[in-house]
Each structure stands twice: as structure tokens, then as C-alpha cells.
Amino acid sequence: MRCCIYNASACDVLCGIPVQELVSSAVNGGGDGTVVGAVFRLLSLHGSSASNKEAASNESDNTGKVSGPEAVILHACLSLVTIAQGLKLCGRRNASCVLTASQPKQRARLAVLAHQASSDDWSTGAFPQHRCAAAMLALASILSLEHDAHGPINSSWVSETALALIPPTATIRVHLRLPFVSESKGCDRKEERAVVSGGIGMLTHWHGLRDGCVGLLETRVKWGGPLAVEQACSNGIPGLLISLLADRPVKLNYEVGSCLEDKVGLSPTGVTWALSAIAQCLTGGAFRDILLKKEPLSIILGLISEPHLKYLKFWDGHGGGSVGLRNLVNEIINILAFPFIISQQSPGLPSTSASISSGFLLNSNSPGGRVGSENADIIKSVSASMTQYSQMLLEVSVVASLLKCLEHLEAKDYGRPVALIAKMVSSKILAVELVKSGLLSPSTIGRMLDSASPSEVILDLLMIISDLARMSKDFYEPIEKANLFGAMKRFLNHDDANIRSKTCSALGNMCRHTPYFYDFLLKHDIINLLIDRCADPDRRTRKFACFAVGNAAYHSDYLYEQLRRSIPHLTNLLLGEEEDKTKANAAGALSNLVRNSSRLCEDIISKGAMQALLRVISDYSTSALTPGRRDASSESPLKIALFSLGNMCIHAQCRQFLRSPEFFQVLMRLRQSPDPTIIKYVSRITSRFPDASNSPAR
């Protein structure tokens, strides 16, 4: 056990896996001649009762039994526990690492553990209780390798076999509620007292007595589908797990019983399994009991309190250290993100998927990500509760807890916490609280921009900035104090096109409400980089670069001289094979370049920008006049081009250029459009040419 805990690579040796075998490859271990194979052989010898003859015959042809089986079974199971958990820590993701590739052997070995775990003498003494708990934990630890191999949805031979062997939910609930039997009551022999070395509630110094129960419960609700989740909820499992995590009874929907008269009996691994099981139960109706009530939500958040995270960081068994911190935080985020993931599927609410990045990270292996449109009732219920949920998150100070826990995580593990923050920003009250709690402080931003941070963190940070800036000008000053301009200059030249496009979008929104950032864009020479992005190889980057350039010209002509160089790029986008939104953004940017003064009119004409706008109007006019077809978008290229020309007509030199018979013929046809907005924009232009309105040939 100590070898496996302090050097996880020893687990490969004990399973017979070649040392040079890549972690990412699918490998089989535990065959004949390995230590793991010998451990299972011992277990099969002691389990060769009438109900387990199949298992014994598959593992050994020797029907003899070893004397003093209790200690052998206990230690054999604990060995399997530490080996399986060590394999997972190394990155192995397949139960065949322990069970071999042989399906008969797999079934036999799982059956041996299930037989020991389902013994009826759980409460007759400390030694049998520990032996049953160890067998449950061994079974749960081996099956946890299969969770990540196939995910909670896809089934495998192992998962199908295991589900038939795992005790029913009601039985597991009984075990969870039973008090522990102390050594003095149940152990008379010195040998037995020596084995029970972890203290009350613990199997060993590293494993809790209830770890196995909770691990098997998590496996059942993950693999058993909606029926298993419904059974867990009807048995009061979510409330029982919350009570275990709180180390005290929490009154939800049923009486907890006597399980909390002693120590909780959960190691860090057991705690993460408990949280995972709670997350699975949210789809079965536990959402309101867990996330819309202050006490259970506070209990869950207490697990990422600073004292608990520090304790976990120095836990020397499996489930501790930096990996344990990451796993704990990720399981809590699975729970907290559930309403955001569900509500984004509601057609009546705006999408809260802050970015492609955060949407993928939070949906991956999340119970919320598996709720489809066919689950209309739960989607409707969760969506209707979002305001209440946001208020509840404020009451339990979830924002401060999330930001604080970043200080304890390694930068490479920031992905899911920052993804959740990106979704929370969609709520105004949570956005305000996030900023107030230091989301945009230089220290927090510095951690997110650490060189070890994954690109997903940078993408979500940019989306957070973009969403805050779009939401209100009140966030402009905190954004400015975050001192992001140096990073944004780098991002505008980043190799990742997603980062370039998100940076352009963020800068565009930073110029949305006021000219607050105009000086900073000039001071840090960001304008020139934005203009270059209008000719970026990536389509989305070009689209958002036009948007940013347009907003940089909207409020005043302060940046017109620097923006002069953008006119040829915007013209090319209007004439090129671009998506409609990009053309609309380019037309809007040209409109803003004449909105505040005539300084750039000469360039607008000489660089062909007005001709390009006329080309867009001509190209899109046919569809605008098609009977029964109406462009409902207020930002169609045709409408924005007409609006842009309307702005240009304010200036004399632009009006002079527009005196074209062909152009007025198009305008007169557009007067027949069924769209009142198009008619309004046409009238705005023609009103500047009273002598030409009735005679387009002039």
C-alpha cells in the first residue's frame, strides 16, 4: 500500500504493465503471474462458496482454503484499492488494467469482490464491517477506471456486468446509515485489532469506511441511467450525502438516521465520489433541494473553503495534493454549473454559453450536458429558477469562494473554474459581485494569464471582459485597472485564431458605450493591430475586427487619423466573399468613419468605399424585393449599407459622388420593398437629393 501511494508507477509493475507502455494507450494487466493476479486468486479461494463457484473456477483450479481468511480478504481488497487508485492517478483509464482482457476473468473478479461486499454481517463486528467496506471500495476503485474510459453514457462489457453485481440503492443506503462498530465492541483478537489501524470511521490512514458505499452509489447513478437516478432520489440519497459531507444531519426530505453519531468515514476520494453522485441526482429532481436551499449549498461550498483546501493539499494519500484539489473543485463546479448548462437550452432565454470553450468544458461529462430537449419539464423548471438561483449564489458568497480557490489550484487546472465564472457573468447581479470581489484585480488576472494557463482560460477571460464591457459602461474603469492592454496586444497576434477573434470582440465592446478607452487604444498602439486584423486569414477575426474598428470611430473623430488606414480593408471585405455579418460590420464601420466629421470623406471616395457600398446595395436589392421574403434582421448588409450611405450624404463631397442614375434607379426600386426599415433608409438618402427624387436620369 505504501509503495502504491507514494510511487504510483509501482502499480504498473504489480499489474504486469510494461514500464514503457504509454499512459494514453489501452492496456491489459493483472494476468497470471502478476501480483494482482495472485491477489484475485487468494480472494477467489476464500470466496468459493456455493454462490461463487463460477468465480472460483475461473480464477483457480485449487479448491483449498487458507486459514484465517478475514485478514487475508481485508488486506487483499485494500491492495486492490491502492493499485486501482494509483493507476488512475497515473492516467490509466481502463478497468482491464486490473481485470485483464478476458471477459470470463473480468466477470469472475468483479463477482468475487461483489460477493465479499454484499455479505450480511456488516454490523456484527468491526472486522467484518471493515472487510465488507474494503471489498466495496476495491470494486468501486476498479470501476472508477472505467468511468473515464467510456464516460457515463457509453456502456461497455465491464459496466454492464458491474451494474448487475452492485448492491441495490436501498441496500447501499442502509450501509451508509449504519453506525460504525468500534474495535472494543467487535475485535477481541490482537490480529484483528492490528488491522483496524485508521481510527474510527477509517479503514486505513488513507481510506474511509464509507468510501466504498459512496463509490458504488456513484457508479450506479452514473451507469444506471434515469431509472437509477430516480431510485437514488426516492431513497433520499442526495440529502444523506449532504449530511455526510456536513458531518451532521441536514433536514431535507427524510430522516437521516444514526449514521452521524460517529466519524463521517469519507476520505478525499470518498468526498469527490459523494459530490459526483449528488451532481448526477440533480437531473432527478434534487435540483431544488440542493441548489435552491441555503444550507446544502453552503455545505458544498464549505469544501472549497481555505482551511479544507489547505488540509487536502497536504493529504498524503490518493485524493490529496494538487490532483485532489483539482478533482474536488471540478466536482463542485459540476454541481454549481448545472443550472447554467440546463437553462442555455431553453428557447425563451438568452444563451449563457459564454464561449465555445466554457460550453465545452462544463458540458463535458456533466449531468447537465446530458439533458436533452426531450426533458422539457426540467429545462423549463430550471430556467424559471435562474433568478432565484443567482440570488442564492450571492447569499452563500459563491463568487468569493470561487475566486479564492484559484489561489490554491495550479494554473493548468483553471479551465473549469474560469468557465463557470464566464457563465456567471451573464447575470448582472453576479457580474457586479464578481468585479467587487476582485475578478479584475491585477493579481487574479495575472494568475489567469500565467504561461501555464490553458488556451481555454484565455478565451474565457476574453469573453468575460467582452460580456462585462457590453453589459455596462460601469465596468469600464475596473477593466482598465486590470491592466490588460499588454496582453491584448499579444493576443491580437496570437497563433490561435480563436484568441485573435475574441480579443477583437472584447476591444469592440470596450468601445461600445463611451470613448473611455480611446486614449488607451492610441497609447498602446492597438489601433494599428486591429486594422491589420481586418485582413486576417480567419473569417471570424475579420468579422470582429470590423466591429471593433467601427466602435473605435463611433463616439468621436478622435481616432479618425489612425483609422484612415482601415478604409481599403473595409472596402475589400464589402467586395469579397464574406459572410453577411462581416459585410454588415464593414459597412457600419465606414458609416462611423463619417459620423463625426468629414475628415475621411476624401479617402472614403478615393479608396472605392462608396462604390463598394453601392455594390452591396445592388447585390442584395433583388432578394429585398422578392414577394413574401422579408429580411427581419436590423443588421443585414443591405440595411447597414443604406444607413451608411445616408450618413455619407450629410457631407457635400459624398453627395456629389452619389449623383448617379444607376444608383437612383436601384433606390427607386427599393421603395417598393415590403420592409419599412429599408423604405425609411431609402427616403433618408433621397431627401438629400430633392432635384433627383422624381427624375433618376438627371
XYZ file of C-alpha atoms in Angstrom:
698
model
C 0.000 0.000 0.000
C 2.739 2.455 0.855
C 4.581 1.680 -2.380
C 1.428 2.368 -4.417
C 0.559 5.553 -2.536
C 3.997 7.126 -2.553
C 5.052 5.956 -6.036
C 2.068 5.400 -8.318
C 4.232 3.886 -11.069
C 4.636 0.824 -8.833
C 1.038 -0.033 -9.734
C 2.054 -0.748 -13.323
C 4.644 -3.228 -12.056
C 2.148 -5.004 -9.806
C -0.288 -5.295 -12.733
C 2.388 -6.528 -15.127
C 2.078 -3.482 -17.394
C 5.360 -2.739 -19.225
C 7.023 0.357 -17.839
C 7.450 1.843 -21.319
C 3.721 1.499 -22.113
C 2.174 4.888 -22.827
C -0.472 6.039 -20.361
C -2.764 7.045 -23.225
C -2.785 3.559 -24.748
C -5.349 0.904 -23.861
C -3.501 -1.792 -21.927
C -4.461 -5.001 -20.161
C -2.970 -6.076 -16.870
C -3.447 -8.361 -13.897
C -2.830 -11.581 -15.788
C -1.406 -14.834 -14.453
C 1.994 -14.386 -12.893
C 1.317 -10.830 -11.700
C 0.822 -9.653 -8.131
C -2.717 -8.530 -8.946
C -3.466 -11.941 -10.420
C -2.240 -13.581 -7.209
C -4.383 -11.245 -5.081
C -7.515 -12.174 -7.025
C -6.573 -15.854 -6.726
C -6.497 -15.520 -2.945
C -9.860 -13.801 -2.961
C -11.367 -16.492 -5.170
C -10.137 -19.213 -2.805
C -11.882 -17.546 0.125
C -14.997 -16.839 -1.873
C -15.587 -20.286 -3.340
C -18.894 -20.822 -1.621
C -21.888 -22.289 -3.403
C -22.901 -18.835 -4.590
C -19.451 -18.138 -6.002
C -18.267 -21.345 -7.623
C -18.141 -19.728 -11.062
C -15.726 -17.102 -9.815
C -13.502 -19.659 -8.128
C -13.346 -21.960 -11.167
C -12.334 -19.084 -13.419
C -9.519 -17.915 -11.173
C -8.019 -21.197 -9.877
C -8.299 -24.913 -10.091
C -7.278 -25.217 -6.458
C -10.299 -25.587 -4.163
C -8.348 -25.452 -0.936
C -8.761 -22.592 1.541
C -6.313 -20.627 3.639
C -6.903 -20.437 7.373
C -7.763 -17.087 8.985
C -9.457 -15.676 5.895
C -10.707 -12.365 7.329
C -7.298 -10.683 7.462
C -6.318 -12.042 4.050
C -9.529 -10.794 2.411
C -9.215 -7.376 4.038
C -5.605 -6.867 3.002
C -6.174 -8.284 -0.459
C -9.028 -5.822 -1.052
C -7.032 -2.895 0.308
C -4.159 -3.833 -2.009
C -6.515 -3.727 -4.981
C -7.849 -0.374 -3.783
C -4.454 1.305 -3.721
C -3.376 -0.288 -7.013
C -6.538 0.818 -8.850
C -6.419 4.344 -7.397
C -2.723 4.586 -8.234
C -3.379 3.536 -11.830
C -5.978 6.272 -12.126
C -3.552 8.804 -10.680
C -1.039 7.775 -13.364
C -3.650 8.409 -16.038
C -4.766 4.847 -16.778
C -8.387 4.876 -17.908
C -9.490 1.271 -18.352
C -10.545 -1.379 -15.859
C -8.807 -4.038 -17.952
C -5.545 -2.731 -16.463
C -6.556 -4.762 -13.411
C -9.125 -7.226 -14.751
C -7.264 -8.498 -17.888
C -8.833 -8.538 -21.358
C -10.643 -11.835 -20.751
C -14.377 -11.299 -20.251
C -14.789 -14.511 -18.158
C -11.957 -13.350 -15.874
C -13.418 -9.859 -15.680
C -16.772 -11.207 -14.587
C -15.198 -13.644 -12.137
C -13.066 -10.984 -10.481
C -15.907 -8.494 -10.212
C -18.128 -11.258 -8.799
C -15.551 -12.131 -6.131
C -15.447 -8.536 -4.903
C -19.226 -8.145 -5.128
C -19.678 -11.316 -3.036
C -17.407 -10.004 -0.290
C -19.036 -6.579 -0.448
C -22.581 -7.921 -0.151
C -22.057 -10.002 2.990
C -24.851 -9.662 5.519
C -22.615 -9.362 8.585
C -21.775 -5.660 8.112
C -22.909 -4.713 11.606
C -21.865 -7.805 13.554
C -18.371 -6.578 14.414
C -15.605 -4.221 13.447
C -13.640 -6.787 11.490
C -16.472 -7.973 9.180
C -17.536 -4.362 8.723
C -14.033 -3.387 7.617
C -13.761 -6.399 5.324
C -17.064 -5.605 3.583
C -16.130 -1.928 3.306
C -12.747 -2.821 1.807
C -14.371 -5.086 -0.785
C -16.835 -2.344 -1.728
C -14.001 0.134 -2.043
C -11.937 -2.233 -4.190
C -14.888 -2.766 -6.524
C -15.625 0.975 -6.698
C -11.964 1.869 -7.307
C -11.616 -0.592 -10.184
C -14.876 0.546 -11.758
C -13.825 4.198 -11.454
C -11.116 3.440 -14.016
C -13.876 2.562 -16.457
C -15.802 5.804 -15.837
C -13.243 7.871 -17.685
C -12.644 5.256 -20.356
C -16.183 5.261 -21.681
C -17.891 8.185 -19.949
C -21.181 7.977 -18.091
C -23.270 7.451 -21.233
C -21.432 4.840 -23.288
C -21.723 1.304 -21.998
C -19.059 -1.388 -22.020
C -18.861 -5.032 -21.061
C -17.481 -4.062 -17.664
C -20.207 -1.513 -16.951
C -22.997 -3.866 -17.993
C -21.542 -6.660 -15.867
C -20.899 -4.424 -12.875
C -24.418 -2.984 -12.751
C -25.812 -6.478 -12.167
C -23.363 -7.039 -9.292
C -23.519 -3.701 -7.443
C -25.891 -3.815 -4.449
C -29.250 -2.054 -4.951
C -29.511 1.592 -3.972
C -31.701 0.761 -0.966
C -29.036 -1.661 0.350
C -26.256 0.887 -0.086
C -28.396 3.424 1.745
C -28.743 1.054 4.701
C -24.956 0.644 4.856
C -24.444 4.398 4.702
C -26.803 4.943 7.632
C -25.359 2.251 9.905
C -23.085 3.446 12.715
C -19.538 2.138 12.801
C -18.719 -0.750 15.119
C -15.828 0.181 17.385
C -12.808 -2.022 17.900
C -13.641 -2.665 21.538
C -17.080 -3.995 20.655
C -16.147 -6.091 17.665
C -12.464 -7.125 17.903
C -11.084 -9.396 20.567
C -8.061 -10.833 18.867
C -4.794 -8.924 18.623
C -4.584 -9.734 14.917
C -7.919 -8.082 14.243
C -7.155 -5.014 16.356
C -3.868 -4.528 14.491
C -5.594 -4.443 11.121
C -8.048 -1.714 12.123
C -5.357 0.980 12.035
C -7.040 4.034 10.611
C -9.162 5.089 13.581
C -12.943 5.173 13.933
C -14.520 5.793 10.549
C -11.371 4.854 8.642
C -10.223 1.625 7.018
C -6.627 2.824 6.926
C -4.961 6.175 7.343
C -5.901 6.864 3.709
C -9.309 5.196 3.175
C -12.694 5.847 4.771
C -15.139 3.133 5.817
C -17.904 4.706 3.731
C -15.757 5.370 0.646
C -16.775 2.102 -0.992
C -20.509 2.599 -0.377
C -20.404 6.063 -1.870
C -18.189 4.924 -4.766
C -20.599 2.144 -5.737
C -23.526 4.511 -5.381
C -21.842 6.986 -7.737
C -21.190 4.183 -10.225
C -24.817 3.070 -10.116
C -26.255 6.546 -10.760
C -23.673 7.229 -13.486
C -24.212 3.996 -15.387
C -27.786 3.165 -14.473
C -29.440 5.978 -16.410
C -32.564 7.943 -15.411
C -34.065 4.990 -13.525
C -31.055 4.713 -11.220
C -31.143 8.462 -10.591
C -34.859 8.298 -9.808
C -34.284 5.430 -7.354
C -31.492 7.354 -5.648
C -33.670 10.431 -5.253
C -36.651 8.424 -3.968
C -34.343 6.840 -1.367
C -33.236 10.253 -0.132
C -29.656 9.716 -1.272
C -28.862 13.396 -2.095
C -29.870 14.529 1.391
C -27.971 11.676 3.020
C -24.807 12.554 1.113
C -25.161 16.226 2.063
C -25.485 15.162 5.700
C -22.327 13.069 5.425
C -20.409 15.971 3.916
C -21.694 18.272 6.663
C -20.842 15.763 9.427
C -24.284 16.439 10.889
C -27.922 15.756 9.984
C -29.354 18.109 7.378
C -33.125 18.010 7.232
C -34.304 17.894 3.648
C -36.935 15.318 2.817
C -36.314 12.415 5.177
C -34.776 11.358 8.491
C -31.027 10.746 8.271
C -30.793 8.102 10.980
C -27.856 7.279 13.210
C -25.076 7.407 10.647
C -23.637 10.617 12.068
C -23.127 9.523 15.637
C -19.502 8.788 14.779
C -16.891 9.975 12.302
C -18.016 10.547 8.725
C -15.834 7.823 7.241
C -15.030 9.550 3.940
C -11.536 10.128 2.611
C -10.912 12.847 -0.006
C -11.654 10.261 -2.700
C -14.960 9.422 -0.994
C -15.848 13.111 -0.821
C -15.359 13.582 -4.575
C -17.455 10.452 -5.240
C -20.206 11.838 -2.999
C -20.179 15.145 -4.884
C -20.289 13.336 -8.217
C -23.296 11.285 -7.073
C -25.073 14.468 -5.939
C -24.409 16.033 -9.357
C -25.943 13.010 -11.107
C -29.051 13.267 -8.916
C -29.723 16.873 -9.917
C -31.432 15.644 -13.076
C -33.803 13.524 -10.991
C -35.412 16.358 -9.053
C -32.718 17.088 -6.453
C -32.007 20.448 -8.065
C -34.416 22.386 -5.848
C -33.392 20.624 -2.635
C -29.666 21.096 -3.207
C -29.181 24.326 -5.154
C -32.142 26.464 -4.131
C -31.675 25.998 -0.377
C -29.023 27.853 1.523
C -27.883 25.124 3.924
C -26.962 22.349 1.463
C -25.379 24.839 -0.936
C -23.302 26.293 1.906
C -22.167 22.808 2.890
C -20.957 22.106 -0.633
C -19.140 25.442 -0.807
C -17.548 24.745 2.576
C -15.497 22.050 0.857
C -13.600 24.737 -1.099
C -13.055 26.873 1.966
C -9.436 27.773 2.584
C -8.948 25.509 5.650
C -10.312 22.458 3.828
C -8.280 23.128 0.678
C -5.105 23.512 2.727
C -5.841 20.261 4.542
C -6.497 18.497 1.258
C -3.316 19.858 -0.283
C -1.215 18.126 2.362
C -3.203 14.864 2.451
C -0.596 12.232 1.556
C -2.950 9.552 0.272
C -4.765 9.246 -3.039
C -7.263 12.075 -3.461
C -4.939 14.690 -1.980
C -2.332 17.064 -3.345
C -2.798 19.130 -6.490
C -4.705 16.346 -8.256
C -7.096 16.004 -5.336
C -7.655 19.766 -5.247
C -8.459 19.797 -8.940
C -10.842 16.839 -8.703
C -12.692 18.314 -5.727
C -13.110 21.734 -7.339
C -14.227 20.204 -10.637
C -16.912 18.090 -8.947
C -18.260 21.128 -7.109
C -18.283 23.081 -10.363
C -20.269 20.240 -11.978
C -22.947 20.897 -9.361
C -22.857 24.693 -9.487
C -22.831 24.816 -13.297
C -25.840 22.511 -13.693
C -28.491 25.297 -13.864
C -26.433 27.368 -16.299
C -25.959 24.392 -18.619
C -29.644 23.460 -18.483
C -31.016 26.988 -18.912
C -28.993 27.651 -22.058
C -31.156 25.005 -23.762
C -34.326 26.980 -23.083
C -35.551 28.769 -26.229
C -37.031 31.556 -24.126
C -33.739 32.625 -22.524
C -30.565 34.100 -23.994
C -27.692 31.684 -24.325
C -25.413 31.618 -21.313
C -22.664 29.647 -23.016
C -20.081 32.344 -22.536
C -17.833 30.870 -25.175
C -17.153 27.752 -27.153
C -14.510 26.998 -24.569
C -16.609 27.265 -21.409
C -19.530 25.489 -23.042
C -17.361 22.514 -23.946
C -15.524 22.363 -20.627
C -18.652 22.455 -18.491
C -20.742 20.148 -20.679
C -18.027 17.513 -20.824
C -19.132 14.575 -18.630
C -21.593 16.865 -16.864
C -25.065 15.571 -15.944
C -26.481 18.857 -17.195
C -24.895 18.299 -20.586
C -26.844 15.047 -20.967
C -30.250 16.672 -20.511
C -31.728 16.970 -23.989
C -34.683 18.810 -25.452
C -36.878 15.812 -24.656
C -36.541 16.708 -20.966
C -38.698 19.795 -21.425
C -40.050 19.789 -17.862
C -36.686 20.004 -16.133
C -35.421 22.587 -18.645
C -38.495 24.722 -18.002
C -38.241 24.325 -14.220
C -34.528 25.163 -14.049
C -34.859 28.095 -16.451
C -37.674 29.564 -14.389
C -35.479 29.351 -11.279
C -32.393 31.110 -12.645
C -33.102 34.439 -10.957
C -33.666 32.678 -7.643
C -30.518 30.611 -8.152
C -28.402 33.678 -8.900
C -29.701 35.283 -5.720
C -28.888 32.126 -3.756
C -25.333 32.137 -5.111
C -24.996 35.688 -3.823
C -26.266 34.729 -0.365
C -23.741 31.915 0.078
C -20.851 34.008 -1.329
C -20.045 31.561 -4.103
C -18.179 34.263 -6.033
C -15.638 34.876 -3.288
C -15.193 31.127 -2.767
C -14.514 30.500 -6.457
C -12.010 33.317 -6.786
C -10.261 32.284 -3.564
C -9.886 28.668 -4.624
C -7.939 29.790 -7.716
C -5.114 30.675 -5.342
C -4.809 27.011 -4.354
C -5.060 25.471 -7.834
C -2.273 25.152 -10.344
C -2.674 27.389 -13.391
C -3.137 24.378 -15.679
C -6.268 23.461 -13.688
C -8.050 26.814 -14.042
C -10.143 25.726 -17.033
C -13.398 24.671 -15.389
C -13.470 27.302 -12.590
C -12.935 30.109 -15.094
C -15.501 28.529 -17.442
C -18.101 28.699 -14.666
C -17.171 32.315 -13.916
C -17.656 33.085 -17.623
C -21.200 31.749 -17.430
C -21.949 33.573 -14.176
C -21.037 36.893 -15.799
C -24.205 36.591 -17.896
C -26.152 37.506 -14.731
C -25.904 41.225 -13.934
C -26.068 40.765 -10.162
C -23.378 38.075 -10.255
C -21.255 40.139 -12.625
C -21.313 43.046 -10.192
C -20.377 40.744 -7.318
C -17.555 39.151 -9.318
C -15.982 42.514 -10.064
C -16.497 43.688 -6.484
C -14.810 40.509 -5.185
C -11.678 41.080 -7.253
C -12.216 39.225 -10.519
C -10.448 42.009 -12.408
C -7.721 42.644 -9.848
C -4.195 42.515 -11.348
C -3.339 39.515 -9.138
C -6.332 37.452 -10.303
C -5.828 38.434 -13.942
C -2.130 37.637 -13.591
C -2.927 34.103 -12.413
C -5.299 33.543 -15.338
C -2.701 34.810 -17.803
C 0.042 32.610 -16.373
C 2.109 30.895 -19.057
C 0.833 27.540 -17.765
C -2.822 28.527 -18.204
C -4.552 26.592 -20.979
C -5.804 28.498 -24.012
C -9.369 27.824 -22.800
C -8.722 30.080 -19.804
C -7.516 32.917 -22.037
C -10.581 32.512 -24.282
C -12.966 32.628 -21.347
C -11.168 35.566 -19.768
C -11.544 37.485 -23.031
C -15.211 36.549 -23.146
C -15.652 37.718 -19.548
C -14.118 41.096 -20.461
C -16.292 41.266 -23.563
C -19.508 40.442 -21.689
C -18.792 42.913 -18.889
C -17.953 45.687 -21.337
C -21.079 45.010 -23.399
C -23.265 44.910 -20.280
C -22.464 48.355 -18.872
C -20.021 51.237 -19.012
C -19.833 50.911 -15.217
C -17.365 48.070 -15.752
C -15.019 50.172 -17.904
C -12.937 51.520 -15.052
C -12.390 48.079 -13.403
C -11.435 46.667 -16.820
C -8.941 49.466 -17.320
C -7.409 48.863 -13.879
C -6.920 45.178 -14.762
C -4.058 46.390 -16.988
C -4.823 44.026 -19.856
C -3.556 46.107 -22.786
C -0.136 44.480 -22.991
C -1.744 41.040 -23.066
C -4.305 42.141 -25.654
C -1.551 43.348 -27.965
C -0.002 39.870 -27.792
C -3.369 38.207 -28.316
C -4.040 40.215 -31.488
C -1.013 38.444 -32.996
C -1.641 35.062 -31.357
C -1.263 31.860 -33.375
C -4.734 30.734 -32.239
C -7.396 32.367 -34.428
C -9.997 31.950 -31.656
C -7.912 34.111 -29.347
C -7.431 36.769 -32.042
C -11.171 36.918 -32.755
C -12.161 37.032 -29.065
C -9.676 39.854 -28.480
C -11.209 41.881 -31.319
C -14.679 41.261 -29.899
C -13.600 42.359 -26.411
C -11.994 45.557 -27.738
C -15.123 46.317 -29.738
C -17.311 46.052 -26.649
C -14.859 48.167 -24.674
C -15.731 50.978 -27.110
C -19.456 50.279 -27.137
C -20.891 52.760 -24.614
C -18.409 55.645 -24.353
C -14.996 56.735 -25.738
C -13.424 55.838 -22.345
C -10.800 53.548 -23.913
C -9.919 55.639 -26.970
C -6.846 57.140 -25.291
C -5.647 53.721 -24.168
C -6.044 52.234 -27.650
C -3.924 55.045 -29.003
C -1.354 54.949 -26.222
C -0.752 51.210 -26.551
C -0.778 51.249 -30.374
C -3.663 48.787 -30.504
C -5.489 50.570 -33.340
C -2.921 49.527 -35.953
C -3.110 45.904 -34.845
C -6.921 45.993 -35.030
C -6.758 47.354 -38.558
C -4.386 44.534 -39.559
C -6.886 42.010 -38.240
C -9.440 43.275 -40.785
C -7.317 41.360 -43.291
C -6.775 38.357 -41.033
C -6.793 34.869 -42.620
C -9.557 33.843 -40.173
C -13.143 34.784 -41.080
C -14.362 35.282 -37.503
C -11.393 37.506 -36.698
C -12.144 39.711 -39.709
C -15.767 39.984 -38.625
C -14.960 41.114 -35.075
C -12.102 43.367 -36.206
C -14.601 45.345 -38.340
C -16.868 45.557 -35.319
C -14.034 46.918 -33.146
C -12.882 49.433 -35.774
C -16.452 50.656 -36.157
C -16.882 51.238 -32.426
C -13.498 52.969 -32.236
C -14.944 55.550 -34.658
C -18.447 55.802 -33.213
C -18.268 58.300 -30.347
C -15.942 60.944 -31.812
C -13.406 61.569 -34.562
C -10.538 61.373 -32.032
C -9.083 58.251 -33.679
C -10.024 59.057 -37.287
C -6.447 59.761 -38.372
C -5.247 56.390 -37.072
C -8.295 54.658 -38.556
C -7.731 56.107 -42.032
C -5.673 53.017 -42.938
C -8.689 50.754 -42.321
C -10.702 52.098 -45.288
C -9.104 49.885 -48.005
C -9.525 46.788 -45.782
C -13.194 47.553 -45.127
C -13.735 48.140 -48.838
C -12.180 44.790 -49.737
C -14.423 42.999 -47.240
C -17.520 44.528 -48.848
C -16.410 43.317 -52.262
C -15.115 39.898 -51.156
C -16.753 36.550 -50.436
C -17.549 37.284 -46.803
C -20.434 36.249 -44.578
C -23.287 38.743 -44.265
C -22.374 39.763 -40.718
C -18.838 40.691 -41.760
C -20.152 42.820 -44.643
C -22.624 44.477 -42.278
C -19.856 45.228 -39.780
C -17.636 46.656 -42.536
C -20.477 48.879 -43.806
C -21.199 50.022 -40.259
C -17.540 50.871 -39.672
C -17.478 53.017 -42.834
C -20.627 54.749 -41.633
C -18.955 55.634 -38.337
C -15.880 56.965 -40.137
C -18.043 59.817 -41.469
C -20.388 60.057 -38.496
C -18.461 62.680 -36.529
C -16.701 64.741 -39.215
C -15.835 64.878 -42.918
C -12.094 64.330 -42.359
C -12.081 60.934 -44.074
C -14.596 61.611 -46.865
C -11.911 62.055 -49.486
C -10.378 58.684 -48.620
C -13.808 57.075 -48.485
C -14.341 58.169 -52.099
C -10.821 57.635 -53.464
C -10.371 54.162 -51.971
C -13.596 52.938 -53.554
C -15.585 52.526 -50.314
C -18.691 54.230 -51.649
C -18.610 52.130 -54.819
C -18.359 49.031 -52.631
C -21.427 50.099 -50.644
C -23.340 50.654 -53.878
C -22.292 47.184 -54.990
C -23.661 45.662 -51.778
C -26.971 47.510 -52.226
C -27.252 46.333 -55.810
C -26.371 42.720 -54.954
C -28.881 42.468 -52.104
C -31.696 44.527 -53.615
C -33.162 41.603 -55.596
C -33.808 39.493 -52.506
C -35.208 42.528 -50.668
C -37.859 42.935 -53.377
C -38.820 39.259 -53.591
C -42.540 38.858 -52.723
C -43.119 37.082 -49.440
C -39.498 37.472 -48.391
C -38.593 39.987 -45.754
C -35.231 40.452 -44.119
C -36.150 40.758 -40.463
C -32.582 41.428 -39.356
C -31.870 45.030 -38.477
C -28.205 44.367 -39.295
C -28.461 42.939 -42.799
C -25.734 44.143 -45.201
C -28.362 45.947 -47.314
C -29.817 47.916 -44.407
C -26.437 48.844 -42.954
C -25.129 49.858 -46.389
C -28.153 52.100 -46.929
C -27.734 53.592 -43.461
C -24.033 54.149 -44.119
C -24.718 55.978 -47.385
C -27.324 58.052 -45.557
C -24.595 59.222 -43.175
C -22.244 59.954 -46.056
C -24.893 62.062 -47.805
C -24.600 64.563 -44.972
C -21.240 65.631 -46.463
C -21.200 67.573 -49.733
C -18.367 65.700 -51.461
C -20.074 62.366 -50.814
C -23.402 63.696 -52.115
C -21.720 64.828 -55.275
C -20.292 61.354 -55.861
C -23.693 59.722 -55.406
C -25.338 61.630 -58.264
C -25.533 58.517 -60.385
C -28.584 57.499 -62.494
C -27.873 53.825 -61.924
C -27.782 54.294 -58.161
C -31.061 56.194 -58.094
C -32.731 53.544 -60.236
C -31.845 50.983 -57.550
C -33.122 53.289 -54.817
C -36.426 53.845 -56.599
C -36.920 50.073 -56.887
C -36.161 49.623 -53.191
C -39.043 51.974 -52.383
C -41.255 49.009 -53.294
C -39.678 46.838 -50.574
C -42.106 45.310 -48.039
C -39.632 46.202 -45.269
C -40.422 49.620 -43.679
C -36.854 49.999 -42.433
C -35.481 49.756 -45.957
C -38.041 52.314 -47.163
C -37.054 54.650 -44.315
C -33.345 54.413 -45.141
C -34.014 54.989 -48.865
C -36.115 58.071 -48.084
C -33.340 59.385 -45.849
C -30.930 59.280 -48.797
C -33.260 60.636 -51.461
C -34.308 63.516 -49.214
C -30.775 64.832 -49.685
C -31.372 64.996 -53.450
C -34.719 66.749 -53.901
C -33.951 67.530 -57.514
C -33.247 63.875 -58.267
C -36.046 62.132 -56.401
C -38.506 62.196 -59.300
C -36.002 62.028 -62.115
C -33.286 59.444 -61.568
C -31.849 60.136 -65.027
C -30.569 63.559 -64.014
